[in-house]
Amino acid sequence: MGGQMNFSVFNKLIAVVIGSALMVLYTNMGTPGSGSQGQDFKRGEILIKPKAGLSESQLERILGQVGGKAVDRIPAINVRTIRVPEGAEDRVVRALSQNPQIEFAEKNYLEELQEVIPNDPRYGNAWHLPKIEASAAWTHSQGEGIIVAILDTGIQANHPDLVGKLVPGWNSVDQNDDTHDHHGHGTRVAGTVGASTDNGIGVAAVGWHAMIMPIKVSTQSDGVAYSNDMARGLVWAADNGAHVANMSYRSWRHSTVQSAARHMRSKGGVVFGSAGNSGTDPGEGHIADITVVSATGSNDSLTSFSSFGNFVDLSAPGASIQTTRTGSSYGASSGTSFSSPVAAAVAALVIAANPGLSPEQIDEIMYASADDLGEPGWD
């Protein structure tokens, strides 16, 4: 009875937080589509996960038969990076996918940031906060004690609106603690989640008192990230106290990253990812263990840039979001890169209100209490 009461209370809380912006779009529980054709990937590498019980000597023989050699491993999820001859990636993936001793094999995909650079004049206020009725929710929860991992290009730690908001993080590419933002995208995402609020400067954020864990998954000038770096960062975040993780990439499409998300859920955490900015339905199926978020505008309609389809779980504000920028500045940013962290910050408020909620309960609260936009019922 007590559990039912708590669930009802926090259902009410999340309904206030989400207001009229978050929307359950799809609940197709089908098998995820491959969605991999035409994507870029790291040449000369693939990723595999052996089935439980396969010895190292047996794995070495299997790899030797296809010209592969294991060069790295993510221990928590037993995903291996395999070096193969350049140009042979597809052949080796097909061969290993048919081997009953291999759970999955895939290329080491490269994913772009999911941001739209606006050409409109900057808005003078954060329209998304009143739209989701954040101020009413903050009377119940302000995210105290919750850590949100930002898997991105790093974060400007000395930004006036982020000083004191960061916990120690990790660089999963170089495998060190250098999490500075070389690109700028990560700082924009971090401010969307947890910029200092009610401090008399800059912007407010949905997560208010939530803390930010910088996980640098890209060191490339354009901010793109490989699957293994994303998965390694997600595992590190899960093992180091993160309650929520945000990936403003479409890395949720790949089995390696999905395995890492399952690891985080096994630790009690939840993972959010951007739907993408194609403005189309890419035909993906439902993705287990990751909440995929599309973007709405100030009129509560899907934005023209947002991807949509059966893989999408929720929609949240993602156009002209006022947030922090590198150089200790501020500005408006658009893309599902920003709708995903809005939803992730909502999850942080829910968890802060009731830290005992399971990932499944957090999911259900987010889905059940979201407003139904568009045609009545499931779209």
PDB file of C-alpha atoms in Angstrom, residues 92-241:
ATOM      1  CA  VAL A  92      33.807 -10.511 -40.909  1.00  0.00           C
ATOM      2  CA  VAL A  93      30.655  -9.133 -39.272  1.00  0.00           C
ATOM      3  CA  ARG A  94      28.496 -11.435 -41.422  1.00  0.00           C
ATOM      4  CA  ALA A  95      30.636 -14.460 -40.624  1.00  0.00           C
ATOM      5  CA  LEU A  96      30.738 -13.844 -36.872  1.00  0.00           C
ATOM      6  CA  SER A  97      27.026 -12.991 -36.724  1.00  0.00           C
ATOM      7  CA  GLN A  98      26.325 -16.509 -37.987  1.00  0.00           C
ATOM      8  CA  ASN A  99      28.551 -18.138 -35.369  1.00  0.00           C
ATOM      9  CA  PRO A 100      26.437 -19.594 -32.518  1.00  0.00           C
ATOM     10  CA  GLN A 101      29.177 -18.710 -30.020  1.00  0.00           C
ATOM     11  CA  ILE A 102      28.927 -14.962 -30.760  1.00  0.00           C
ATOM     12  CA  GLU A 103      26.058 -12.945 -29.272  1.00  0.00           C
ATOM     13  CA  PHE A 104      26.488 -10.093 -31.756  1.00  0.00           C
ATOM     14  CA  ALA A 105      28.976  -8.590 -34.166  1.00  0.00           C
ATOM     15  CA  GLU A 106      28.827  -5.104 -35.646  1.00  0.00           C
ATOM     16  CA  LYS A 107      31.021  -2.400 -37.082  1.00  0.00           C
ATOM     17  CA  ASN A 108      32.408   0.280 -34.759  1.00  0.00           C
ATOM     18  CA  TYR A 109      29.977   2.937 -35.899  1.00  0.00           C
ATOM     19  CA  LEU A 110      30.680   6.644 -35.880  1.00  0.00           C
ATOM     20  CA  GLU A 111      27.798   8.885 -34.766  1.00  0.00           C
ATOM     21  CA  GLU A 112      27.312  12.586 -35.372  1.00  0.00           C
ATOM     22  CA  LEU A 113      26.089  15.084 -32.806  1.00  0.00           C
ATOM     23  CA  GLN A 114      22.317  15.615 -33.024  1.00  0.00           C
ATOM     24  CA  GLU A 115      22.225  19.399 -33.004  1.00  0.00           C
ATOM     25  CA  VAL A 116      20.550  21.909 -35.305  1.00  0.00           C
ATOM     26  CA  ILE A 117      22.405  25.236 -35.494  1.00  0.00           C
ATOM     27  CA  PRO A 118      19.666  27.932 -35.573  1.00  0.00           C
ATOM     28  CA  ASN A 119      19.827  30.957 -37.869  1.00  0.00           C
ATOM     29  CA  ASP A 120      17.039  32.782 -36.012  1.00  0.00           C
ATOM     30  CA  PRO A 121      17.710  35.615 -33.548  1.00  0.00           C
ATOM     31  CA  ARG A 122      18.227  34.304 -30.002  1.00  0.00           C
ATOM     32  CA  TYR A 123      15.097  34.135 -27.852  1.00  0.00           C
ATOM     33  CA  GLY A 124      15.078  36.274 -24.722  1.00  0.00           C
ATOM     34  CA  ASN A 125      13.639  33.606 -22.442  1.00  0.00           C
ATOM     35  CA  ALA A 126      13.631  29.878 -21.912  1.00  0.00           C
ATOM     36  CA  TRP A 127      10.208  29.023 -23.329  1.00  0.00           C
ATOM     37  CA  HIS A 128      10.604  25.321 -22.571  1.00  0.00           C
ATOM     38  CA  LEU A 129      10.587  25.720 -18.787  1.00  0.00           C
ATOM     39  CA  PRO A 130       7.055  27.179 -18.442  1.00  0.00           C
ATOM     40  CA  LYS A 131       5.914  24.840 -21.217  1.00  0.00           C
ATOM     41  CA  ILE A 132       6.741  21.793 -19.081  1.00  0.00           C
ATOM     42  CA  GLU A 133       5.583  23.596 -15.896  1.00  0.00           C
ATOM     43  CA  ALA A 134       9.023  23.201 -14.343  1.00  0.00           C
ATOM     44  CA  SER A 135       8.453  25.891 -11.706  1.00  0.00           C
ATOM     45  CA  ALA A 136       5.520  23.965 -10.257  1.00  0.00           C
ATOM     46  CA  ALA A 137       7.549  20.758 -10.215  1.00  0.00           C
ATOM     47  CA  TRP A 138      10.443  22.457  -8.435  1.00  0.00           C
ATOM     48  CA  THR A 139       8.224  22.922  -5.389  1.00  0.00           C
ATOM     49  CA  HIS A 140       8.324  19.104  -5.059  1.00  0.00           C
ATOM     50  CA  SER A 141      11.792  18.239  -6.331  1.00  0.00           C
ATOM     51  CA  GLN A 142      14.909  20.107  -7.464  1.00  0.00           C
ATOM     52  CA  GLY A 143      17.092  17.121  -8.281  1.00  0.00           C
ATOM     53  CA  GLU A 144      19.121  17.122  -5.050  1.00  0.00           C
ATOM     54  CA  GLY A 145      21.576  14.239  -4.769  1.00  0.00           C
ATOM     55  CA  ILE A 146      21.105  13.027  -8.354  1.00  0.00           C
ATOM     56  CA  ILE A 147      23.997  12.688 -10.809  1.00  0.00           C
ATOM     57  CA  VAL A 148      23.365  12.986 -14.536  1.00  0.00           C
ATOM     58  CA  ALA A 149      26.160  11.756 -16.785  1.00  0.00           C
ATOM     59  CA  ILE A 150      26.603  13.787 -19.981  1.00  0.00           C
ATOM     60  CA  LEU A 151      28.225  11.590 -22.647  1.00  0.00           C
ATOM     61  CA  ASP A 152      29.461  14.202 -25.065  1.00  0.00           C
ATOM     62  CA  THR A 153      32.418  16.366 -26.076  1.00  0.00           C
ATOM     63  CA  GLY A 154      33.315  17.364 -22.514  1.00  0.00           C
ATOM     64  CA  ILE A 155      32.152  20.331 -20.430  1.00  0.00           C
ATOM     65  CA  GLN A 156      33.603  23.769 -19.637  1.00  0.00           C
ATOM     66  CA  ALA A 157      34.010  23.272 -15.892  1.00  0.00           C
ATOM     67  CA  ASN A 158      34.662  26.951 -15.096  1.00  0.00           C
ATOM     68  CA  HIS A 159      31.575  28.319 -16.850  1.00  0.00           C
ATOM     69  CA  PRO A 160      29.902  30.711 -14.364  1.00  0.00           C
ATOM     70  CA  ASP A 161      26.662  28.700 -14.518  1.00  0.00           C
ATOM     71  CA  LEU A 162      28.417  25.315 -14.178  1.00  0.00           C
ATOM     72  CA  VAL A 163      30.979  26.046 -11.459  1.00  0.00           C
ATOM     73  CA  GLY A 164      30.305  23.755  -8.526  1.00  0.00           C
ATOM     74  CA  LYS A 165      27.856  21.631 -10.545  1.00  0.00           C
ATOM     75  CA  LEU A 166      30.294  18.964 -11.778  1.00  0.00           C
ATOM     76  CA  VAL A 167      31.368  15.710 -10.138  1.00  0.00           C
ATOM     77  CA  PRO A 168      34.504  13.882 -11.314  1.00  0.00           C
ATOM     78  CA  GLY A 169      34.160  12.442 -14.791  1.00  0.00           C
ATOM     79  CA  TRP A 170      36.167  10.513 -17.364  1.00  0.00           C
ATOM     80  CA  ASN A 171      37.522  10.676 -20.886  1.00  0.00           C
ATOM     81  CA  SER A 172      36.608   7.314 -22.413  1.00  0.00           C
ATOM     82  CA  VAL A 173      38.592   7.968 -25.597  1.00  0.00           C
ATOM     83  CA  ASP A 174      41.977   8.674 -24.004  1.00  0.00           C
ATOM     84  CA  GLN A 175      40.993   6.857 -20.780  1.00  0.00           C
ATOM     85  CA  ASN A 176      42.002   9.668 -18.465  1.00  0.00           C
ATOM     86  CA  ASP A 177      40.327  12.474 -16.510  1.00  0.00           C
ATOM     87  CA  ASP A 178      40.641  15.199 -19.189  1.00  0.00           C
ATOM     88  CA  THR A 179      37.005  16.229 -19.745  1.00  0.00           C
ATOM     89  CA  HIS A 180      37.455  19.745 -21.117  1.00  0.00           C
ATOM     90  CA  ASP A 181      35.093  20.675 -23.950  1.00  0.00           C
ATOM     91  CA  HIS A 182      37.054  20.993 -27.186  1.00  0.00           C
ATOM     92  CA  HIS A 183      33.910  21.391 -29.301  1.00  0.00           C
ATOM     93  CA  GLY A 184      31.180  23.202 -27.333  1.00  0.00           C
ATOM     94  CA  HIS A 185      28.303  20.757 -27.713  1.00  0.00           C
ATOM     95  CA  GLY A 186      28.779  19.083 -24.337  1.00  0.00           C
ATOM     96  CA  THR A 187      28.655  22.407 -22.488  1.00  0.00           C
ATOM     97  CA  ARG A 188      25.363  23.241 -24.215  1.00  0.00           C
ATOM     98  CA  VAL A 189      23.865  19.873 -23.246  1.00  0.00           C
ATOM     99  CA  ALA A 190      25.138  20.163 -19.656  1.00  0.00           C
ATOM    100  CA  GLY A 191      23.499  23.562 -19.213  1.00  0.00           C
ATOM    101  CA  THR A 192      20.195  22.162 -20.476  1.00  0.00           C
ATOM    102  CA  VAL A 193      20.283  19.563 -17.708  1.00  0.00           C
ATOM    103  CA  GLY A 194      21.848  21.314 -14.757  1.00  0.00           C
ATOM    104  CA  ALA A 195      23.006  24.909 -15.106  1.00  0.00           C
ATOM    105  CA  SER A 196      23.016  26.640 -11.730  1.00  0.00           C
ATOM    106  CA  THR A 197      19.490  27.882 -11.092  1.00  0.00           C
ATOM    107  CA  ASP A 198      18.227  30.735  -8.930  1.00  0.00           C
ATOM    108  CA  ASN A 199      21.754  32.203  -8.744  1.00  0.00           C
ATOM    109  CA  GLY A 200      20.987  35.553 -10.328  1.00  0.00           C
ATOM    110  CA  ILE A 201      22.979  34.981 -13.547  1.00  0.00           C
ATOM    111  CA  GLY A 202      22.655  33.222 -16.886  1.00  0.00           C
ATOM    112  CA  VAL A 203      20.060  30.535 -17.477  1.00  0.00           C
ATOM    113  CA  ALA A 204      17.892  28.165 -15.464  1.00  0.00           C
ATOM    114  CA  ALA A 205      17.847  24.413 -16.031  1.00  0.00           C
ATOM    115  CA  VAL A 206      15.241  21.691 -15.588  1.00  0.00           C
ATOM    116  CA  GLY A 207      17.519  19.731 -13.239  1.00  0.00           C
ATOM    117  CA  TRP A 208      18.157  22.709 -10.881  1.00  0.00           C
ATOM    118  CA  HIS A 209      20.282  21.043  -8.136  1.00  0.00           C
ATOM    119  CA  ALA A 210      21.154  17.878 -10.092  1.00  0.00           C
ATOM    120  CA  MET A 211      24.901  17.341 -10.442  1.00  0.00           C
ATOM    121  CA  ILE A 212      26.637  16.769 -13.767  1.00  0.00           C
ATOM    122  CA  MET A 213      29.160  14.019 -14.539  1.00  0.00           C
ATOM    123  CA  PRO A 214      31.210  14.871 -17.653  1.00  0.00           C
ATOM    124  CA  ILE A 215      31.948  11.808 -19.778  1.00  0.00           C
ATOM    125  CA  LYS A 216      34.028  12.805 -22.793  1.00  0.00           C
ATOM    126  CA  VAL A 217      33.243  10.311 -25.569  1.00  0.00           C
ATOM    127  CA  SER A 218      34.690  12.322 -28.449  1.00  0.00           C
ATOM    128  CA  THR A 219      37.981  14.097 -29.027  1.00  0.00           C
ATOM    129  CA  GLN A 220      37.385  14.757 -32.719  1.00  0.00           C
ATOM    130  CA  SER A 221      37.003  18.292 -34.018  1.00  0.00           C
ATOM    131  CA  ASP A 222      33.460  17.664 -35.313  1.00  0.00           C
ATOM    132  CA  GLY A 223      32.320  15.940 -32.112  1.00  0.00           C
ATOM    133  CA  VAL A 224      31.573  12.539 -33.643  1.00  0.00           C
ATOM    134  CA  ALA A 225      31.897   9.505 -31.368  1.00  0.00           C
ATOM    135  CA  TYR A 226      32.542   5.790 -31.840  1.00  0.00           C
ATOM    136  CA  SER A 227      30.335   3.093 -30.326  1.00  0.00           C
ATOM    137  CA  ASN A 228      33.051   1.577 -28.138  1.00  0.00           C
ATOM    138  CA  ASP A 229      33.939   4.950 -26.614  1.00  0.00           C
ATOM    139  CA  MET A 230      30.254   5.615 -25.938  1.00  0.00           C
ATOM    140  CA  ALA A 231      29.782   2.189 -24.336  1.00  0.00           C
ATOM    141  CA  ARG A 232      32.951   2.467 -22.274  1.00  0.00           C
ATOM    142  CA  GLY A 233      31.841   5.870 -21.003  1.00  0.00           C
ATOM    143  CA  LEU A 234      28.368   4.614 -20.161  1.00  0.00           C
ATOM    144  CA  VAL A 235      29.788   1.695 -18.181  1.00  0.00           C
ATOM    145  CA  TRP A 236      32.145   4.056 -16.303  1.00  0.00           C
ATOM    146  CA  ALA A 237      29.255   6.374 -15.446  1.00  0.00           C
ATOM    147  CA  ALA A 238      27.137   3.475 -14.208  1.00  0.00           C
ATOM    148  CA  ASP A 239      29.993   2.135 -12.077  1.00  0.00           C
ATOM    149  CA  ASN A 240      30.771   5.547 -10.602  1.00  0.00           C
ATOM    150  CA  GLY A 241      27.416   6.651  -9.269  1.00  0.00           C
TER     151      GLY A 241
END
